[in-house]
Coordinates of C-alpha atoms and ligand atoms in Angstrom, one line a residue:
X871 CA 1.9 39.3 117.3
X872 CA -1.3 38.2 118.2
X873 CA -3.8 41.2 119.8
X874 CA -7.0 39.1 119.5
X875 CA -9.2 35.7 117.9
X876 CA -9.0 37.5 114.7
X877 CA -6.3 40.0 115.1
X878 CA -2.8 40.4 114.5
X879 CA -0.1 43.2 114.7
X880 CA 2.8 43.7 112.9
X881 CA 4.8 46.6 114.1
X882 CA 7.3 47.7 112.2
X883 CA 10.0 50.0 114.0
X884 CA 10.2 53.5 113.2
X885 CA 12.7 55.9 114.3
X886 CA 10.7 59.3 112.9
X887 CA 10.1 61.4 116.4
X888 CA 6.2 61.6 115.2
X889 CA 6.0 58.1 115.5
X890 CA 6.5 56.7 119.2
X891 CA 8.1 53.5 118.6
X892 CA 7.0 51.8 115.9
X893 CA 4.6 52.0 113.0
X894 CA 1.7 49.0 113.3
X895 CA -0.2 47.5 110.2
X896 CA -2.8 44.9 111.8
X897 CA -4.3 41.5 109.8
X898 CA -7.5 41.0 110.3
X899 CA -9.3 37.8 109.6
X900 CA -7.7 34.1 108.8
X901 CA -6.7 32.7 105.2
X902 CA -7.8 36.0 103.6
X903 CA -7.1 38.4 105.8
X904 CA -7.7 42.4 105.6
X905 CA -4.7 45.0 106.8
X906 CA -5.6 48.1 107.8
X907 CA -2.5 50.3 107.1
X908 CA 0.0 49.6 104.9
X909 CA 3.1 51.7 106.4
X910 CA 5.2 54.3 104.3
X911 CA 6.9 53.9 101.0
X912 CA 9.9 52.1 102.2
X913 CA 11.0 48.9 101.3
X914 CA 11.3 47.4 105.3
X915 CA 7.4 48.0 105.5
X916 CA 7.0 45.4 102.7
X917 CA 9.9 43.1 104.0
X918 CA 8.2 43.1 107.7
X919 CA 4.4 42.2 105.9
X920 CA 5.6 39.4 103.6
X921 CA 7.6 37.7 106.4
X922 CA 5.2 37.8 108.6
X923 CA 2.8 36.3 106.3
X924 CA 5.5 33.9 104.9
X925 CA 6.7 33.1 108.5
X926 CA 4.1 32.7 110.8
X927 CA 0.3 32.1 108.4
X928 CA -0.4 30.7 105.9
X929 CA -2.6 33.6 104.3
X930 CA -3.1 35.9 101.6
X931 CA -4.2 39.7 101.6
X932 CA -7.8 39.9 100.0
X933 CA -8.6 43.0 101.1
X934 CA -6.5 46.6 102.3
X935 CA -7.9 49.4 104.1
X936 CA -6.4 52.7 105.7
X937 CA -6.7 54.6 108.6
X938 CA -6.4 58.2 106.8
X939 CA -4.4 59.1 104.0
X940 CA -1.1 59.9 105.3
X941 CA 2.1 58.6 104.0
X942 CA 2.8 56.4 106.9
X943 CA -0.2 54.9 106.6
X944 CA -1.1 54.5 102.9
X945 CA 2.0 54.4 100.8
X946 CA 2.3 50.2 100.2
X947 CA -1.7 50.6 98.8
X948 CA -0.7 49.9 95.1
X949 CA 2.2 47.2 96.5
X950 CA -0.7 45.5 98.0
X951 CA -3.0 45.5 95.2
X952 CA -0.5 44.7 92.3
X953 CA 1.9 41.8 94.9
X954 CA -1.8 40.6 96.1
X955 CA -4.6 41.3 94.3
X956 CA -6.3 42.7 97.4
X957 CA -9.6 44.7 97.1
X958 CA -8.5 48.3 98.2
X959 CA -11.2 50.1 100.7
X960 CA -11.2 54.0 101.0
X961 CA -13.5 56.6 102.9
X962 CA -15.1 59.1 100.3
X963 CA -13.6 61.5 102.2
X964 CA -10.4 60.0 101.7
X965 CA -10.6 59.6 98.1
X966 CA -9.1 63.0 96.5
X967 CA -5.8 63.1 99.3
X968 CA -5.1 59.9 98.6
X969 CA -4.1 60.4 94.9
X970 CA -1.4 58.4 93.0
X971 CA -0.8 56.0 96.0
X972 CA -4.4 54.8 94.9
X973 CA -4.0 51.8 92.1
X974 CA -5.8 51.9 89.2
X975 CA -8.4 49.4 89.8
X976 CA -10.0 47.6 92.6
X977 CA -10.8 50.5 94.5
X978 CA -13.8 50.8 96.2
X979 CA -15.4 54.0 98.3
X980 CA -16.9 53.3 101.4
X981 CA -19.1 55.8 104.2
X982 CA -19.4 56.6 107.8
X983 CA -21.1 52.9 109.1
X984 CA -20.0 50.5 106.5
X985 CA -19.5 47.3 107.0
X986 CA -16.5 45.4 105.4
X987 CA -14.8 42.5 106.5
X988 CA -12.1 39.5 104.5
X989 CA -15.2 37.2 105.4
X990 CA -19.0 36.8 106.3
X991 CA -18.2 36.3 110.0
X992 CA -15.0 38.5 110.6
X993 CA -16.1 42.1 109.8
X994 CA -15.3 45.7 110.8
X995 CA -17.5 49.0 111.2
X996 CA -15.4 52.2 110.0
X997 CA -16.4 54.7 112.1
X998 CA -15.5 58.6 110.6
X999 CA -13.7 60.1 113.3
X1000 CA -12.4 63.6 111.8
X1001 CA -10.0 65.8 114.3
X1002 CA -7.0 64.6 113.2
X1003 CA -7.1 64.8 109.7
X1004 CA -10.4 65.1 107.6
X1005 CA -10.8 61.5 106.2
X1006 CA -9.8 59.8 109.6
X1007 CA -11.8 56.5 110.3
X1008 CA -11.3 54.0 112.9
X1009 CA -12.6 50.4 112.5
X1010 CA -14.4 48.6 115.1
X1011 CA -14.2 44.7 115.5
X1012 CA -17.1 44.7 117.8
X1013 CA -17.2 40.6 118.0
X1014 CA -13.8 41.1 119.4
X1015 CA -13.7 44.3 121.4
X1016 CA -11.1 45.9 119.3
X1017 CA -10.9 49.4 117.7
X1018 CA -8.1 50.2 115.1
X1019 CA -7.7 54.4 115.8
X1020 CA -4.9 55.2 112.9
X1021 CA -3.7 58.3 114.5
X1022 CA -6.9 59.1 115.9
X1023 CA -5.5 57.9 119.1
X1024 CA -1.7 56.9 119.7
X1025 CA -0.3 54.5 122.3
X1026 CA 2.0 56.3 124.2
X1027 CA 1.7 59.8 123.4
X1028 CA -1.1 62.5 122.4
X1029 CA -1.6 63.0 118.5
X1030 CA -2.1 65.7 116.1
X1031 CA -5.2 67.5 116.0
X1032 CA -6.5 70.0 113.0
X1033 CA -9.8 71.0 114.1
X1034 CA -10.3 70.5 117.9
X1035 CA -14.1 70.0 118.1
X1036 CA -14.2 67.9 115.5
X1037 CA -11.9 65.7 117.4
X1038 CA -13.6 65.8 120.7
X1039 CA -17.1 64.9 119.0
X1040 CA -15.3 62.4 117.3
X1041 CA -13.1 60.7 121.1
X1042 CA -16.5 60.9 122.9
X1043 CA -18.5 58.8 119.8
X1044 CA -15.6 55.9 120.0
X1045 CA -15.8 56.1 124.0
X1046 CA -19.4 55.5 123.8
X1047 CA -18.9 52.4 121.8
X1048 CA -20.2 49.0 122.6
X1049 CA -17.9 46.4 123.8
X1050 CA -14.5 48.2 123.7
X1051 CA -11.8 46.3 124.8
X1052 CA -8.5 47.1 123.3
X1053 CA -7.2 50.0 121.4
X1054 CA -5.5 49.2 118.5
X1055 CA -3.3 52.7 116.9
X1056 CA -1.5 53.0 114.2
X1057 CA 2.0 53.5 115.9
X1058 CA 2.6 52.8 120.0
X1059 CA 1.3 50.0 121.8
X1060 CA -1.5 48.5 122.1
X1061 CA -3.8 50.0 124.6
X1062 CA -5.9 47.5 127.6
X1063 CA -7.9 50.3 129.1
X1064 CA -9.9 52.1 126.4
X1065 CA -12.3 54.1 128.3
X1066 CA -10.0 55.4 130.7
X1067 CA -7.3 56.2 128.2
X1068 CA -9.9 58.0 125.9
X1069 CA -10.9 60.3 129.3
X1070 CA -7.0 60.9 129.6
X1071 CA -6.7 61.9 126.6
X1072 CA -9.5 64.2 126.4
X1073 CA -8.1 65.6 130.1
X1074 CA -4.9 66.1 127.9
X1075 CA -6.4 68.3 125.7
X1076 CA -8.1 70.5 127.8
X1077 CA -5.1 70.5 130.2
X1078 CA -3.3 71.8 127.3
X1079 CA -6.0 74.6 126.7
X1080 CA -5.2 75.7 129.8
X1081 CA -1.5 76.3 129.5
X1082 CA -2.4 78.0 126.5
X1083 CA -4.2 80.7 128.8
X1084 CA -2.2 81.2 131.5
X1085 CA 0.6 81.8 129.2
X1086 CA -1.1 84.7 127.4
X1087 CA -2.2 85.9 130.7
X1088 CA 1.4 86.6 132.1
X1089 CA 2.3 88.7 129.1
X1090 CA 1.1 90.8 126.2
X1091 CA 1.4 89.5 122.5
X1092 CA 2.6 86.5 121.5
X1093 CA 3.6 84.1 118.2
X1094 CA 2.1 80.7 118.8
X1095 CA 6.2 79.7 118.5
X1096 CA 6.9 81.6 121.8
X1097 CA 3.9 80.2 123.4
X1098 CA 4.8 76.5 122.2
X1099 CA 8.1 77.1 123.9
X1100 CA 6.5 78.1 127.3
X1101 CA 4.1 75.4 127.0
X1102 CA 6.6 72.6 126.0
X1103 CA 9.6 73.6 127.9
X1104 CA 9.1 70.7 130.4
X1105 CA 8.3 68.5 128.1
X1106 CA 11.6 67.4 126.7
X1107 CA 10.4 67.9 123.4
X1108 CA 13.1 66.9 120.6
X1109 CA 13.9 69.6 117.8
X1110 CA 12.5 67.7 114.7
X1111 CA 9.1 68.0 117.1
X1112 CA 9.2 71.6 117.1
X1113 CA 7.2 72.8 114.4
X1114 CA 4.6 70.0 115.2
X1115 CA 4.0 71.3 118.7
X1116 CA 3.7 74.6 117.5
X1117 CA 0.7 73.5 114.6
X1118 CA -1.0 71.9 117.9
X1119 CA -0.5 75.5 119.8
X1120 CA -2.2 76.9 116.6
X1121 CA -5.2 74.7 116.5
X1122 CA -5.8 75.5 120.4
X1123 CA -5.3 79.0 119.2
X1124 CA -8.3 78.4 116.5
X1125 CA -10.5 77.2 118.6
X1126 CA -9.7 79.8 121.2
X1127 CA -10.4 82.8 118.3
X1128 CA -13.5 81.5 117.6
X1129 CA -14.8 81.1 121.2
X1130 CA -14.1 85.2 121.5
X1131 CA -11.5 84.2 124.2
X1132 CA -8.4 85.1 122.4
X1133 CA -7.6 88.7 120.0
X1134 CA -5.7 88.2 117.1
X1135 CA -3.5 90.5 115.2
X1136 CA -3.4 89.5 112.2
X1137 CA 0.4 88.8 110.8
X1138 CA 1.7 90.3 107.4
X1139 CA 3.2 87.4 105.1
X1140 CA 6.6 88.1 103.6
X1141 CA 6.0 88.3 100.1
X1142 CA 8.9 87.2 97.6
X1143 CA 9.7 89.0 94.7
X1144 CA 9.2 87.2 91.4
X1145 CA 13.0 87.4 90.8
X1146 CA 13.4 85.9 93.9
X1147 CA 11.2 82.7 93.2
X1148 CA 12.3 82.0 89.7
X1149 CA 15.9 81.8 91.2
X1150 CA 14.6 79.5 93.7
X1151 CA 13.0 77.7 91.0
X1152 CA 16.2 77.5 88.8
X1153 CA 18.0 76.3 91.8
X1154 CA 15.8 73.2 92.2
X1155 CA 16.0 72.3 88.8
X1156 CA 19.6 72.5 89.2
X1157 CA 19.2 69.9 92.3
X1158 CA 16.9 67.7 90.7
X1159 CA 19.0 67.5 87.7
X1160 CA 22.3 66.4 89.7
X1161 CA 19.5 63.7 91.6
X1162 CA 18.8 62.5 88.4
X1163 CA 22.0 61.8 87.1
X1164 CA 23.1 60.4 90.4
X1165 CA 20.3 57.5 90.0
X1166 CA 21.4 57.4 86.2
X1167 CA 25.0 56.4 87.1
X1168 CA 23.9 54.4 89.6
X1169 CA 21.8 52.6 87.3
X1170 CA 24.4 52.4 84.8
X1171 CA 27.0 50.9 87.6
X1172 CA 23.7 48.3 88.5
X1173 CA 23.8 46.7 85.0
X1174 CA 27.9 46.7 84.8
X1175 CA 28.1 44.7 87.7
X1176 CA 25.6 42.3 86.3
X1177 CA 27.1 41.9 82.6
X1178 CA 30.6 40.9 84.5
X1179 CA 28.7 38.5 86.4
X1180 CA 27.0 37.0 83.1
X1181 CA 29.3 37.3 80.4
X1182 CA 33.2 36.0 79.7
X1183 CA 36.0 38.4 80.5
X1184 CA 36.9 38.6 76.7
X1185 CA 37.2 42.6 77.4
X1186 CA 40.7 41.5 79.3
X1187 CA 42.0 39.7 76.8
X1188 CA 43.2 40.3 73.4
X1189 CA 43.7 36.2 73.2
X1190 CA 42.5 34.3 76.4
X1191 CA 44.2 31.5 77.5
X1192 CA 42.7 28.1 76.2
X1193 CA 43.1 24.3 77.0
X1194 CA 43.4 21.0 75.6
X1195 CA 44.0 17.9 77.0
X1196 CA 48.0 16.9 77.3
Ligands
ZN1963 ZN1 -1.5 60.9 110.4

C-alpha cells in the first residue's frame, strides 16, 4: 500500500489482542529499499514481504532497521540479511536485547540523530524515543512528513509504557517535530492527524492517572490487579489483555510512588522451596523431551514421504511386474 513518494506499507494481519489489527513493516526508498520492522518469527511475515516485493516492485532490500527489539518487530532480521544481503541498522541501546535475532555480520550501531537512508536523497532521522521500551526509536522521513513510531505510538489504541516520564519527554520531542504529516506505527492504521493524535494520546495518559486516584481514594489498600479491574471494567478489555493492563496500572503506580502521592506496602514474594523448583525443572525436561521427539517423528515422516515420491515401489514387491513388447 502506498503511504507516501517514498513510502510503502505492508501490513500483515495479526490476530494477537496486543496488536490492533495488523502488524505493518514499511519500505522505504525505490530499487533498494530500507524496511523498518521485520514482523515476528513466523513464516506469513516472510510470505507477505517477498510477495509484495515480487508482486508489486521491482526492488531489493539493501538495508533493515527496527523500531525496538521486540519479537514482533525484529524476529525476520537474520531472514533479511542471509535472503537479501541487506545492511542491518540497530540503536546502541538496542544492541544487547536484541541478541541471537542479530546476524552475524553486517550489523551496524547507530545513535540518537543519525542519519541513514537506502540512498543519498531518500533518508531517515532515528529519533530515541524511550517510554515504551528502552531502545525505542522512531524514524522521521522529514522530505516526506512521515514518522515510523514502532510502538511508540499505535493506530487505534494506547500502547505500553515502562517508564512514564520517559515516554512523555519522548511524545512531546516527536510532536514538536518539523513537517509532521503522517504517523506511521508499527501495528493499526496509519494516522492523518499527528499533532492532534499525539495531544490525545498524552490526554489518555493523564486521564488514566486520574482513574488511578479516584480509585485509591474510594477505598483503603489495594493490588494494582484490583485497581486494573476498576479502571478497565468499561473498557471491554479481553482476558489475554489482562495482565498487560495491569503492568500499565503498575507503571502509573511507579510514577505515582515516586511523586510522594501514593504509600506503598511493600508485598512479600512467595518463595519456592528448592525441592519444589528442581521438580518444576524435571517436569520441563520431561516436556521438552516429548517436543523433541514429536519434531523427530515428524521429520522422520518428512523424508518417508519424499523417498516414495523419488524411488520405485520395489519395497511392495518381491518380483514387480515387467513388460515387453507382444
Ligand atoms: Zn513493543
Amino acid at each position: 500500500m502506498q503511504i507516501a513518494p517514498n513510502v510503502r506499507a505492508v501490513q500483515v494481519p495479526d490476530n494477537n489482542p496486543m496488536h490492533p489489527q495488523c502488524t505493518t513493516i514499511y519500505l522505504v526508498g525505490r530499487g533498494q529499499v530500507l524496511t523498518i520492522d521485520s514482523g515476528e518469527d513466523a513464516e506469513r511475515y516472510r510470505w507477505m514481504l517477498r510477495g509484495y516485493l515480487a508482486a508489486t516492485e521491482k526492488a531489493e532490500i539493501g538495508m533493515s532497521c527496527v523500531t525496538h527489539h521486540h519479537r514482533d518487530h525484529s524476529s525476520n532480521l537474520r531472514w533479511l540479511r542471509d535472503e537479501f544481503g541487506a545492511d542491518v541498522r540497530v540503536l546502541n541501546e538496542g544492541m544487547p536485547l536484541l541478541g541471537d535475532r542479530l546476524p552475524e555480520s553486517g550489523v551496524t550501531a547507530i545513535d540518537h540523530g543519525s542519519e541513514i537512508g537506502p540512498s543519498d536523497d531518500v533518508r531517515v532521522t532515528a529519533i530515541h524515543t524511550p517510554g515504551h521500551s528502552v531502545d525505542s526509536v522512531c524514524y522521521h522521513l522529514e522530505s516526506e512528513g512521515v514518522l515510523f513510531t514502532g510502538d511508540t505510538i499505535l493506530g487505534g489504541s494506547l500502547t505500553t509504557i515502562n517508564d512514564f516520564a520517559l515516554y512523555l519527554d519522548s511524545l512531546s520531542r516527536l510532536r514538536d517535530l518539523p513537517n509532521l504529516r503522517l504517523l506511521c506505527p508499527g501495528h493499526g492504521p496509519v494516522i492523518e492527524n499527528p499533532v492532534a493524535y499525539i495531544d490525545a494520546y498524552i490526554r489518555g495518559r493523564y486521564e488514566r492517572e486520574r482513574q488511578i486516584l479516584e480509585v485509591l481514594a474510594q477505598s483503603q489498600e489495594l493490588t494494582s490487579w484490583a485497581i486494573m479491574e476498576v479502571v478497565y471494567a468499561d473498557r471491554n478489555l479481553g482476558p489475554r489483555l489482562r495482565r498487560a493492563a495491569e503492568r500499565q496500572v503498575d507503571t502509573h503506580l511507579r510514577k505515582l510512588e515516586k511523586e510522594g502521592r501514593v504509600n506503598v506496602y511493600a508485598g512479600k514474594p512467595r518463595e519456592k522451596s528448592a525441592e519444589e523448583i528442581a521438580r518444576a525443572e524435571e517436569k520441563e525436561h520431561e516436556r521438552l523431551d516429548v517436543i523433541r521427539r514429536a519434531d523427530e517423528y515428524r521429520e522422520e515422516a518428512r523424508r518417508r514421504a519424499l523417498a516414495t515420491q523419488e524411488n520405485p515401489s520395489s519395497a511392495d514387491w518381491e518380483d514387480p511386474p515387467r513388460y515387453a513388447l507382444a
